[in-house]
Tab-separated table of C-alpha atoms and ligand atoms in Angstrom:
chain	number	residue	atom	x	y	z
A	1	MET	CA	148.602	95.447	95.116
A	2	ALA	CA	145.181	97.052	95.695
A	3	ARG	CA	144.697	98.284	99.222
A	4	SER	CA	142.531	96.463	101.696
A	5	ILE	CA	139.541	98.444	102.851
A	6	THR	CA	137.758	98.391	106.199
A	7	ILE	CA	134.156	99.618	106.294
A	8	LEU	CA	132.339	100.541	109.494
A	9	GLY	CA	128.608	99.763	109.306
A	10	ALA	CA	126.893	97.158	107.118
A	11	GLY	CA	123.810	99.332	106.610
A	12	LEU	CA	122.535	100.347	103.187
A	13	VAL	CA	125.457	102.543	102.188
A	14	GLY	CA	128.292	100.486	103.714
A	15	SER	CA	126.981	97.282	102.145
A	16	LEU	CA	126.546	98.874	98.715
A	17	MET	CA	130.019	100.439	98.868
A	18	SER	CA	131.537	97.101	99.827
A	19	VAL	CA	130.006	95.468	96.723
A	20	ILE	CA	131.329	98.211	94.434
A	21	LEU	CA	134.833	98.030	95.955
A	22	SER	CA	134.918	94.264	95.833
A	23	LYS	CA	133.928	94.262	92.168
A	24	LYS	CA	136.916	96.551	91.564
A	25	GLY	CA	139.266	94.029	93.137
A	26	TYR	CA	139.692	95.460	96.646
A	27	ARG	CA	139.777	93.199	99.690
A	28	VAL	CA	136.929	94.491	101.869
A	29	THR	CA	136.037	93.755	105.497
A	30	MET	CA	132.934	95.244	107.160
A	31	TYR	CA	132.255	95.650	110.876
A	32	GLU	CA	128.634	95.957	111.960
A	33	ARG	CA	127.371	96.781	115.451
A	34	ARG	CA	124.184	94.711	115.213
A	35	PRO	CA	123.663	90.954	114.804
A	36	ASP	CA	123.067	89.634	111.290
A	37	MET	CA	119.564	90.842	110.357
A	38	ARG	CA	119.185	87.879	107.987
A	39	SER	CA	119.090	85.432	110.892
A	40	ALA	CA	118.188	87.512	113.943
A	41	THR	CA	114.635	88.657	114.541
A	42	ILE	CA	115.516	92.301	114.798
A	43	SER	CA	114.001	95.201	112.940
A	44	ALA	CA	116.034	96.408	110.021
A	45	GLY	CA	116.437	99.829	111.590
A	46	ARG	CA	114.762	103.145	111.095
A	47	SER	CA	111.633	103.104	108.915
A	48	ILE	CA	110.251	99.993	107.269
A	49	ASN	CA	110.197	101.372	103.759
A	50	LEU	CA	112.021	104.070	101.862
A	51	ALA	CA	111.436	106.074	98.712
A	52	MET	CA	114.075	105.253	96.112
A	53	SER	CA	114.609	107.701	93.268
A	54	ALA	CA	116.991	108.232	90.329
A	55	ARG	CA	120.212	108.588	92.328
A	56	GLY	CA	119.520	105.418	94.290
A	57	TRP	CA	118.720	103.395	91.174
A	58	LYS	CA	121.905	104.537	89.472
A	59	ALA	CA	124.019	103.221	92.337
A	60	LEU	CA	122.104	99.924	92.399
A	61	ASP	CA	122.953	99.583	88.706
A	62	LEU	CA	126.632	99.586	89.649
A	63	ALA	CA	126.017	96.738	92.071
A	64	GLY	CA	123.885	94.867	89.514
A	65	LEU	CA	120.952	94.854	91.953
A	66	ARG	CA	118.515	97.049	90.085
A	67	PRO	CA	116.378	94.384	88.350
A	68	GLU	CA	115.972	92.372	91.555
A	69	MET	CA	114.953	95.433	93.585
A	70	GLU	CA	112.728	96.812	90.839
A	71	ALA	CA	110.681	93.643	91.055
A	72	LEU	CA	110.039	94.404	94.745
A	73	ALA	CA	109.503	98.156	94.403
A	74	ILE	CA	106.143	99.907	94.251
A	75	PRO	CA	106.056	102.973	91.990
A	76	MET	CA	104.460	106.032	93.566
A	77	TYR	CA	103.491	108.446	90.809
A	78	GLY	CA	102.450	111.298	93.066
A	79	ARG	CA	101.163	112.534	96.378
A	80	TYR	CA	97.698	111.530	97.449
A	81	LEU	CA	96.458	114.352	99.691
A	82	HIS	CA	94.023	113.680	102.494
A	83	GLN	CA	92.433	116.961	103.589
A	84	PRO	CA	90.953	117.619	107.048
A	85	ASP	CA	87.425	117.814	105.583
A	86	GLY	CA	87.731	114.246	104.275
A	87	THR	CA	88.269	115.221	100.610
A	88	SER	CA	91.301	113.964	98.738
A	89	ALA	CA	93.363	114.927	95.690
A	90	PHE	CA	96.187	113.409	93.653
A	91	GLN	CA	99.244	115.506	92.685
A	92	PRO	CA	101.569	113.838	90.150
A	93	TYR	CA	105.295	114.187	90.929
A	94	GLY	CA	106.574	114.508	87.398
A	95	LYS	CA	105.413	115.870	84.081
A	96	ASN	CA	105.985	112.562	82.279
A	97	ASN	CA	104.476	110.086	84.735
A	98	GLU	CA	107.777	109.672	86.619
A	99	ALA	CA	107.660	107.840	89.939
A	100	ILE	CA	109.595	107.433	93.131
A	101	PHE	CA	109.574	103.862	94.457
A	102	SER	CA	108.648	102.412	97.824
A	103	VAL	CA	111.194	99.726	98.738
A	104	SER	CA	111.613	97.663	101.876
A	105	ARG	CA	114.655	98.857	103.810
A	106	GLY	CA	115.160	95.414	105.361
A	107	GLU	CA	114.952	93.503	102.071
A	108	LEU	CA	117.327	95.918	100.373
A	109	ASN	CA	119.841	95.749	103.214
A	110	LYS	CA	119.698	91.943	103.343
A	111	LYS	CA	120.158	91.637	99.567
A	112	LEU	CA	123.112	94.015	99.651
A	113	MET	CA	124.768	92.059	102.476
A	114	THR	CA	124.269	88.751	100.701
A	115	LEU	CA	125.643	90.161	97.473
A	116	ALA	CA	128.613	91.607	99.382
A	117	GLU	CA	129.429	88.163	100.793
A	118	LYS	CA	129.085	86.616	97.334
A	119	GLU	CA	131.631	89.148	96.101
A	120	GLY	CA	134.029	88.025	98.847
A	121	VAL	CA	133.392	90.706	101.499
A	122	LYS	CA	133.840	89.463	105.064
A	123	ILE	CA	131.264	90.872	107.505
A	124	HIS	CA	131.921	90.818	111.258
A	125	PHE	CA	128.646	91.306	113.119
A	126	GLU	CA	128.253	92.470	116.717
A	127	HIS	CA	131.386	94.588	116.467
A	128	ARG	CA	130.628	98.082	117.718
A	129	CYS	CA	133.286	100.596	116.840
A	130	THR	CA	133.865	102.695	119.953
A	131	HIS	CA	136.390	105.147	118.497
A	132	VAL	CA	139.126	105.579	115.928
A	133	GLN	CA	142.628	106.967	116.479
A	134	VAL	CA	142.375	108.881	113.240
A	135	VAL	CA	146.045	109.737	112.679
A	136	LYS	CA	147.186	106.139	113.248
A	137	ASN	CA	144.040	104.680	111.586
A	138	GLU	CA	143.612	102.477	114.621
A	139	VAL	CA	140.023	101.225	114.984
A	140	HIS	CA	138.665	100.107	118.374
A	141	PHE	CA	135.707	97.767	118.853
A	142	GLU	CA	133.653	96.390	121.684
A	143	LEU	CA	131.834	93.019	121.468
A	144	PRO	CA	128.562	92.170	123.275
A	145	ASN	CA	130.478	90.207	125.955
A	146	GLY	CA	132.569	93.279	126.745
A	147	GLU	CA	135.637	92.006	124.914
A	148	LYS	CA	137.683	94.776	123.295
A	149	LYS	CA	139.434	94.496	119.918
A	150	GLU	CA	141.501	96.814	117.805
A	151	LEU	CA	142.919	96.806	114.296
A	152	ASN	CA	145.028	98.997	112.069
A	153	ALA	CA	143.137	99.868	108.928
A	154	ASP	CA	144.863	100.395	105.632
A	155	LEU	CA	141.971	102.477	104.278
A	156	LEU	CA	138.909	103.074	106.465
A	157	LEU	CA	135.414	104.104	105.319
A	158	GLY	CA	132.890	105.206	107.950
A	159	ALA	CA	129.376	104.228	106.835
A	160	ASP	CA	128.193	103.853	110.406
A	161	GLY	CA	125.182	106.126	110.237
A	162	ALA	CA	124.033	109.364	111.846
A	163	PHE	CA	125.881	108.713	115.126
A	164	SER	CA	129.052	107.513	113.410
A	165	ALA	CA	132.006	106.613	115.616
A	166	LEU	CA	134.429	107.734	112.890
A	167	ARG	CA	132.600	111.055	112.612
A	168	SER	CA	132.801	111.553	116.413
A	169	SER	CA	136.508	110.750	116.296
A	170	TYR	CA	137.041	113.325	113.508
A	171	ALA	CA	135.052	115.860	115.559
A	172	MET	CA	137.604	115.587	118.406
A	173	MET	CA	140.403	116.734	116.105
A	174	GLU	CA	141.708	120.236	115.602
A	175	ARG	CA	140.371	122.225	112.663
A	176	VAL	CA	137.374	119.961	112.195
A	177	ASP	CA	133.980	121.728	112.164
A	178	ALA	CA	131.145	119.499	113.281
A	179	ASP	CA	127.608	120.281	114.333
A	180	GLN	CA	124.267	118.569	114.757
A	181	GLN	CA	120.733	119.870	115.146
A	182	TYR	CA	117.759	117.926	116.420
A	183	LEU	CA	114.387	118.743	114.912
A	184	ALA	CA	111.652	119.808	117.354
A	185	HIS	CA	109.513	117.091	115.723
A	186	GLY	CA	109.828	113.371	116.349
A	187	TYR	CA	108.259	110.485	114.451
A	188	LYS	CA	106.397	107.282	115.149
A	189	GLU	CA	105.596	104.429	112.794
A	190	LEU	CA	102.058	103.032	112.575
A	191	SER	CA	100.416	100.712	110.097
A	192	ILE	CA	97.410	100.089	107.890
A	193	PRO	CA	96.719	96.395	107.190
A	194	PRO	CA	95.183	95.061	103.951
A	195	ASN	CA	91.491	94.217	103.606
A	196	ALA	CA	90.376	90.690	104.448
A	197	ASP	CA	90.716	89.706	100.758
A	198	GLY	CA	94.311	90.986	100.702
A	199	SER	CA	93.539	94.138	98.697
A	200	MET	CA	94.975	97.459	99.768
A	201	ARG	CA	92.891	99.906	101.729
A	202	MET	CA	94.068	102.978	99.829
A	203	GLU	CA	95.456	103.846	96.388
A	204	ARG	CA	98.545	101.654	95.952
A	205	ASN	CA	100.704	103.775	93.628
A	206	ALA	CA	100.953	106.953	95.654
A	207	LEU	CA	102.609	108.451	98.681
A	208	HIS	CA	99.726	109.377	100.982
A	209	ILE	CA	99.933	112.601	102.998
A	210	TRP	CA	97.706	114.124	105.613
A	211	PRO	CA	99.234	117.646	105.856
A	212	ARG	CA	98.157	119.518	108.984
A	213	LYS	CA	100.354	122.668	109.065
A	214	ASN	CA	102.715	121.956	111.969
A	215	PHE	CA	102.454	118.167	111.775
A	216	MET	CA	101.581	115.452	109.296
A	217	LEU	CA	100.958	111.793	108.712
A	218	ILE	CA	102.338	110.000	105.655
A	219	ALA	CA	101.907	106.443	104.354
A	220	LEU	CA	103.959	104.407	101.876
A	221	PRO	CA	102.742	101.121	100.343
A	222	ASN	CA	104.376	97.734	100.983
A	223	THR	CA	104.291	94.668	98.737
A	224	ASP	CA	102.390	92.651	101.381
A	225	GLY	CA	99.366	94.935	101.007
A	226	THR	CA	100.072	96.989	104.128
A	227	PHE	CA	100.957	100.663	104.378
A	228	THR	CA	103.582	101.927	106.771
A	229	CYS	CA	102.448	105.248	108.200
A	230	THR	CA	104.706	107.766	109.880
A	231	LEU	CA	103.375	110.457	112.173
A	232	PHE	CA	105.615	113.538	112.376
A	233	LEU	CA	104.658	115.656	115.367
A	234	PRO	CA	106.434	118.079	117.748
A	235	PHE	CA	107.793	116.438	120.903
A	236	GLU	CA	106.470	119.242	123.111
A	237	GLY	CA	103.688	121.812	123.011
A	238	GLU	CA	99.952	122.048	122.651
A	239	THR	CA	99.647	119.472	119.884
A	240	SER	CA	102.544	117.128	120.540
A	241	PHE	CA	103.670	113.658	121.521
A	242	ALA	CA	103.893	114.948	125.106
A	243	GLN	CA	100.078	115.288	125.133
A	244	LEU	CA	99.395	111.823	123.721
A	245	THR	CA	99.914	109.746	126.829
A	246	THR	CA	96.547	107.977	127.104
A	247	LYS	CA	94.472	105.839	124.739
A	248	ALA	CA	91.672	108.385	124.919
A	249	ALA	CA	94.023	111.239	123.959
A	250	VAL	CA	95.411	109.300	120.978
A	251	THR	CA	91.938	108.329	119.770
A	252	THR	CA	90.658	111.906	120.042
A	253	PHE	CA	93.755	113.231	118.271
A	254	PHE	CA	93.300	110.855	115.327
A	255	GLU	CA	89.532	111.354	115.179
A	256	THR	CA	90.053	115.109	115.077
A	257	HIS	CA	92.917	115.333	112.611
A	258	PHE	CA	92.930	112.114	110.599
A	259	PRO	CA	89.294	110.906	110.575
A	260	ASP	CA	89.651	108.985	107.311
A	261	ALA	CA	92.856	107.265	108.480
A	262	ILE	CA	91.728	106.095	111.918
A	263	SER	CA	89.087	103.825	110.405
A	264	LEU	CA	91.852	102.074	108.423
A	265	MET	CA	94.075	101.511	111.478
A	266	PRO	CA	92.635	98.751	113.685
A	267	THR	CA	95.900	98.398	115.628
A	268	LEU	CA	96.451	102.135	116.091
A	269	LEU	CA	96.540	102.095	119.883
A	270	GLU	CA	98.802	99.031	120.148
A	271	ASP	CA	101.145	100.464	117.498
A	272	PHE	CA	101.160	103.888	119.103
A	273	PHE	CA	102.131	102.686	122.555
A	274	GLN	CA	104.466	99.887	121.433
A	275	ASN	CA	106.459	101.726	118.783
A	276	PRO	CA	109.152	104.171	119.834
A	277	THR	CA	108.986	107.901	119.262
A	278	SER	CA	112.231	108.645	117.462
A	279	SER	CA	114.112	111.851	116.855
A	280	LEU	CA	115.383	113.394	113.645
A	281	ILE	CA	118.781	114.944	113.234
A	282	THR	CA	120.776	116.967	110.713
A	283	THR	CA	124.579	116.823	110.892
A	284	HIS	CA	127.372	118.678	109.136
A	285	ILE	CA	131.078	118.001	109.302
A	286	LYS	CA	134.116	119.399	107.514
A	287	PRO	CA	136.248	117.766	106.225
A	288	TRP	CA	134.747	114.417	105.229
A	289	HIS	CA	138.103	112.669	104.982
A	290	PHE	CA	141.551	112.389	106.544
A	291	GLN	CA	144.506	112.272	104.130
A	292	ASP	CA	144.420	109.023	102.136
A	293	LYS	CA	143.522	107.067	105.257
A	294	SER	CA	139.807	107.444	105.914
A	295	ALA	CA	136.542	109.046	104.798
A	296	LEU	CA	132.885	109.301	105.761
A	297	LEU	CA	129.925	108.387	103.543
A	298	GLY	CA	126.163	108.103	103.820
A	299	ASP	CA	124.499	109.350	106.997
A	300	ALA	CA	127.883	109.322	108.740
A	301	ALA	CA	128.852	112.258	106.507
A	302	HIS	CA	125.423	113.896	106.132
A	303	ALA	CA	122.536	112.801	108.331
A	304	ILE	CA	119.470	114.665	107.096
A	305	VAL	CA	115.774	114.811	107.945
A	306	PRO	CA	113.671	112.456	105.795
A	307	PHE	CA	111.305	114.931	104.117
A	308	TYR	CA	112.746	114.801	100.601
A	309	GLY	CA	113.176	111.018	100.723
A	310	GLN	CA	116.833	111.562	99.842
A	311	GLY	CA	118.984	110.303	102.753
A	312	MET	CA	119.674	106.879	101.277
A	313	ASN	CA	119.639	108.249	97.734
A	314	ALA	CA	122.318	110.792	98.670
A	315	GLY	CA	124.360	108.101	100.432
A	316	PHE	CA	124.121	105.875	97.365
A	317	GLU	CA	125.248	108.804	95.230
A	318	ASP	CA	128.335	109.089	97.471
A	319	CYS	CA	129.102	105.507	96.376
A	320	THR	CA	128.562	106.328	92.676
A	321	VAL	CA	130.894	109.322	92.953
A	322	LEU	CA	133.595	107.316	94.746
A	323	SER	CA	133.276	104.641	92.083
A	324	SER	CA	133.762	107.091	89.213
A	325	LEU	CA	136.705	108.724	91.019
A	326	MET	CA	138.325	105.295	91.302
A	327	GLU	CA	137.843	104.883	87.541
A	328	LYS	CA	139.480	108.257	87.000
A	329	HIS	CA	142.375	108.061	89.467
A	330	GLY	CA	143.086	104.350	89.803
A	331	ASP	CA	144.642	103.609	93.172
A	332	ASP	CA	145.584	107.204	93.981
A	333	TRP	CA	143.505	107.519	97.131
A	334	THR	CA	144.961	110.886	98.126
A	335	THR	CA	143.409	112.392	94.986
A	336	ILE	CA	140.257	110.249	95.156
A	337	LEU	CA	139.429	111.302	98.713
A	338	ASN	CA	140.323	114.952	98.113
A	339	GLU	CA	138.077	115.166	95.067
A	340	TYR	CA	135.344	113.178	96.775
A	341	ASP	CA	135.323	115.675	99.629
A	342	GLN	CA	135.337	118.689	97.301
A	343	LYS	CA	132.509	117.312	95.168
A	344	ARG	CA	130.293	115.792	97.800
A	345	LYS	CA	130.505	118.055	100.855
A	346	PRO	CA	128.657	120.995	99.164
A	347	ASN	CA	126.040	118.540	97.907
A	348	GLY	CA	125.656	116.952	101.346
A	349	ASP	CA	125.045	120.391	102.839
A	350	ALA	CA	122.615	121.256	100.027
A	351	VAL	CA	120.506	118.115	100.392
A	352	ALA	CA	120.316	118.749	104.160
A	353	SER	CA	118.861	122.217	103.455
A	354	LEU	CA	116.520	120.894	100.758
A	355	ALA	CA	115.193	118.261	103.180
A	356	LEU	CA	114.441	120.848	105.866
A	357	LEU	CA	112.716	123.128	103.343
A	358	ASN	CA	110.604	120.253	102.036
A	359	PHE	CA	109.243	119.594	105.528
A	360	VAL	CA	107.406	122.923	105.377
A	361	GLU	CA	106.202	122.111	101.871
A	362	MET	CA	104.873	118.672	102.828
A	363	ARG	CA	103.184	119.445	106.101
A	364	ASP	CA	101.846	122.876	105.192
A	365	LYS	CA	102.006	124.089	101.606
A	366	VAL	CA	100.847	121.003	99.687
A	367	ALA	CA	97.267	121.542	100.818
A	368	ASP	CA	97.228	125.188	99.715
A	369	PRO	CA	95.310	125.820	96.437
A	370	SER	CA	97.955	128.299	95.228
A	371	PHE	CA	100.622	125.631	95.725
A	372	LEU	CA	98.601	123.238	93.578
A	373	GLU	CA	98.290	125.938	90.931
A	374	ARG	CA	102.053	126.512	91.082
A	375	LYS	CA	102.782	122.810	90.608
A	376	LYS	CA	100.516	122.776	87.544
A	377	ILE	CA	102.341	125.740	86.038
A	378	GLU	CA	105.740	124.147	86.809
A	379	LYS	CA	104.748	121.079	84.818
A	380	GLU	CA	103.505	123.167	81.909
A	381	LEU	CA	106.758	125.155	81.877
A	382	GLY	CA	108.768	121.952	81.993
A	383	LYS	CA	106.900	120.588	78.981
A	384	LYS	CA	106.995	123.793	76.960
A	385	TYR	CA	110.578	124.818	77.778
A	386	PRO	CA	112.357	121.500	78.520
A	387	ASP	CA	115.818	122.973	77.839
A	388	GLN	CA	115.296	125.954	80.096
A	389	PHE	CA	113.133	124.841	82.993
A	390	ILE	CA	113.185	121.790	85.280
A	391	SER	CA	111.413	122.081	88.626
A	392	VAL	CA	113.540	121.724	91.759
A	393	TYR	CA	111.589	118.618	92.790
A	394	GLU	CA	112.329	116.955	89.448
A	395	MET	CA	116.022	117.899	89.643
A	396	VAL	CA	116.298	116.286	93.075
A	397	SER	CA	114.210	113.180	92.480
A	398	PHE	CA	114.439	112.375	88.787
A	399	SER	CA	117.866	113.625	87.706
A	400	HIS	CA	121.525	113.528	88.663
A	401	ILE	CA	121.925	117.300	88.655
A	402	PRO	CA	123.943	118.198	91.782
A	403	TYR	CA	121.839	118.918	94.875
A	404	ARG	CA	123.579	122.259	95.310
A	405	THR	CA	122.392	123.315	91.835
A	406	ALA	CA	118.813	122.363	92.747
A	407	LEU	CA	119.113	124.391	95.950
A	408	GLY	CA	120.637	127.287	93.994
A	409	CYS	CA	117.621	127.383	91.633
A	410	ILE	CA	114.987	127.782	94.355
A	411	ARG	CA	114.964	131.551	94.601
A	412	ALA	CA	114.965	132.107	90.828
A	413	GLN	CA	112.128	129.575	90.407
A	414	ASP	CA	110.127	131.260	93.175
A	415	GLU	CA	110.508	134.607	91.428
A	416	LEU	CA	109.531	133.176	88.050
A	417	LEU	CA	106.474	131.363	89.372
A	418	GLU	CA	105.347	134.333	91.445
A	419	LYS	CA	105.512	136.559	88.381
A	420	ILE	CA	103.486	134.121	86.305
A	421	MET	CA	100.895	133.717	89.035
A	422	LYS	CA	100.605	137.366	90.053
A	423	GLU	CA	101.145	139.460	86.979
A	424	GLU	CA	99.095	139.675	83.812
A	425	SER	CA	100.897	136.995	81.880
A	426	THR	CA	100.782	136.406	78.151
A	427	ASP	CA	102.614	133.610	76.318
A	428	GLU	CA	105.122	136.167	75.123
A	429	LYS	CA	105.798	137.525	78.578
A	430	ILE	CA	106.155	134.029	80.008
A	431	ALA	CA	108.667	133.124	77.307
A	432	GLN	CA	110.636	136.251	78.198
A	433	TRP	CA	110.546	135.506	81.952
A	434	VAL	CA	111.624	131.914	81.344
A	435	ASN	CA	114.560	133.230	79.321
A	436	GLN	CA	115.488	135.585	82.149
A	437	TYR	CA	115.232	132.708	84.647
A	438	HIS	CA	117.413	130.550	82.447
A	439	SER	CA	120.129	133.154	82.118
A	440	THR	CA	120.126	133.634	85.920
A	441	VAL	CA	120.663	129.962	86.674
A	442	GLN	CA	122.722	128.848	83.702
A	443	GLN	CA	126.035	129.659	85.374
A	444	LEU	CA	125.224	126.879	87.876
A	445	ASP	CA	126.542	123.384	87.258
A	446	PHE	CA	123.815	121.282	85.614
A	447	GLU	CA	126.165	118.436	84.696
A	448	ASP	CA	125.460	114.969	86.052
A	449	GLY	CA	126.865	115.183	89.597
A	450	ASN	CA	128.747	111.904	89.221
B	501	FAD	C1	111.746	107.987	109.181
B	501	FAD	C2	112.779	107.971	108.116
B	501	FAD	C3	112.380	107.842	106.799
B	501	FAD	C4	113.338	107.850	105.770
B	501	FAD	N1	112.915	107.768	104.485
B	501	FAD	C5	113.824	107.826	103.478
B	501	FAD	C6	113.399	107.741	102.119
B	501	FAD	O1	112.226	107.638	101.831
B	501	FAD	N2	114.355	107.775	101.144
B	501	FAD	C7	115.681	107.910	101.431
B	501	FAD	O2	116.501	107.966	100.497
B	501	FAD	N3	116.103	107.979	102.713
B	501	FAD	C8	115.225	107.933	103.731
B	501	FAD	N4	115.635	107.990	105.031
B	501	FAD	C9	117.082	108.130	105.296
B	501	FAD	C10	117.776	106.785	105.259
B	501	FAD	O3	117.204	105.936	106.215
B	501	FAD	C11	119.261	106.956	105.564
B	501	FAD	O4	119.787	108.031	104.846
B	501	FAD	C12	120.029	105.694	105.220
B	501	FAD	O5	119.592	104.636	106.030
B	501	FAD	C13	121.518	105.930	105.433
B	501	FAD	O6	122.212	104.737	105.248
B	501	FAD	P1	123.599	104.518	105.974
B	501	FAD	O7	124.043	103.161	105.557
B	501	FAD	O8	124.467	105.678	105.740
B	501	FAD	O9	123.251	104.548	107.523
B	501	FAD	P2	122.391	103.495	108.338
B	501	FAD	O10	121.270	102.997	107.535
B	501	FAD	O11	122.103	104.140	109.639
B	501	FAD	O12	123.412	102.289	108.574
B	501	FAD	C14	124.499	102.418	109.445
B	501	FAD	C15	124.917	101.044	109.879
B	501	FAD	O13	126.042	101.184	110.733
B	501	FAD	C16	125.845	100.417	111.929
B	501	FAD	N5	126.564	101.116	113.003
B	501	FAD	C17	126.198	102.250	113.645
B	501	FAD	N6	127.121	102.595	114.550
B	501	FAD	C18	128.086	101.656	114.475
B	501	FAD	C19	129.304	101.469	115.180
B	501	FAD	N7	129.688	102.332	116.129
B	501	FAD	N8	130.076	100.416	114.867
B	501	FAD	C20	129.683	99.525	113.876
B	501	FAD	N9	128.518	99.663	113.204
B	501	FAD	C21	127.742	100.712	113.487
B	501	FAD	C22	124.337	100.412	112.117
B	501	FAD	O14	123.935	99.325	112.915
B	501	FAD	C23	123.852	100.309	110.676
B	501	FAD	O15	123.765	98.988	110.237
B	501	FAD	C24	114.711	107.971	106.083
B	501	FAD	C25	115.114	108.078	107.408
B	501	FAD	C26	114.157	108.096	108.416
B	501	FAD	C27	114.602	108.265	109.827
């Protein structure tokens, strides 16, 4: 008989995994710390919208949710740059009009939960896992009234987010390496409403960025005509959240750095003082599983900073990989979890590094004319040499090439692009350099990561 599976956390990744497992005939029970977001008036969690890209869509295909979510998703074909002098520019993401998609986190989570229940998954809300006795697979919960509960899991999956109780319980064990780093920057969500006639106040099909070297503002479109903006700013220092304690200071800050945005934000001051300032964390842990008894997935395994828009996408790819390992190994969970760990841990580490590197790119480099020139050349190379060159951004966002391969290509791509931009380049020389680049990276694994 197929094993029964307990999942901690009915967030995006836990809910999706529960649907996939249920479709494969497993009996699945989920335990979620919060009340049911479909009936309670609580926010769906961190960030109102998310950028979904190829890896996320692939996993939604497995759940059969893609068409429904596509109807609610807004394609963003590129970055719309807002410069300090008030000028703006559009940078396409892909060479063939590819897009990443703005989706509502809350809607997606609610749809996944409802689908999970339709598939027979039982969800217990307001059950906070306090800790797990990993060797015995004994899971302990606390309810809002203080009542304590425990259960013995047959197979346990921890999808309980960046501060996972299962992850903390692993971290207490011998020969487990676990670390976490907070970013010096925090973030705050703000919003831009539609015009009186319902139309949007900025270009709809783009991710808007106001890059300002050590900090930035971004905005993603929502289907109701609003934009959700996120300000990323250091917690401390000369230009920081610590300085923005009065209405006058916030107004001056926005007038100075984001003059074209402030006029679009009538509720800026209310939003700024009502909304929390949240922190950003990167975590690593090794291993990601314990025998055939339990494993981590999603942010519980790899919490990353949001600058590549890949946290959920990477978590959904964990689900795709687990699904294909189940196809390959049937009910042999010792092998499934071993292979899952071997395949995914290096990719979890790689996407964490990619996300940190992309922060510098977004807040600083995107406004630099030589960066714009580089992006143009990357696209030309991609079109002219499609079998030899794919930019790192395209690998991460529009393909299923493993994250660690994308990370492994960075240095070779930097060298290639620098040569093209700095040296006297002819078509012949470029062809030769592209060949050299290709032979450097071709020993990496370009196969679909799942
Ligand atoms: C500002 C910001 C912007 C982002 N933008 C993007 C983006 O554009 N694209 C993208 O792909 N990713 C993005 N991310 C990352 C994305 O939000 C996460 O990677 C994703 O939510 C991870 O899903 P998860 O299910 O693993 O964890 P979570 O979404 O955190 O879900 C975990 C669930 O477990 C529950 N839980 C927690 N602890 C317990 C416990 N002890 N017991 C029981 N239940 C528990 C929580 O209530 C929650 O429901 C962004 C993140 C941030 C902070």
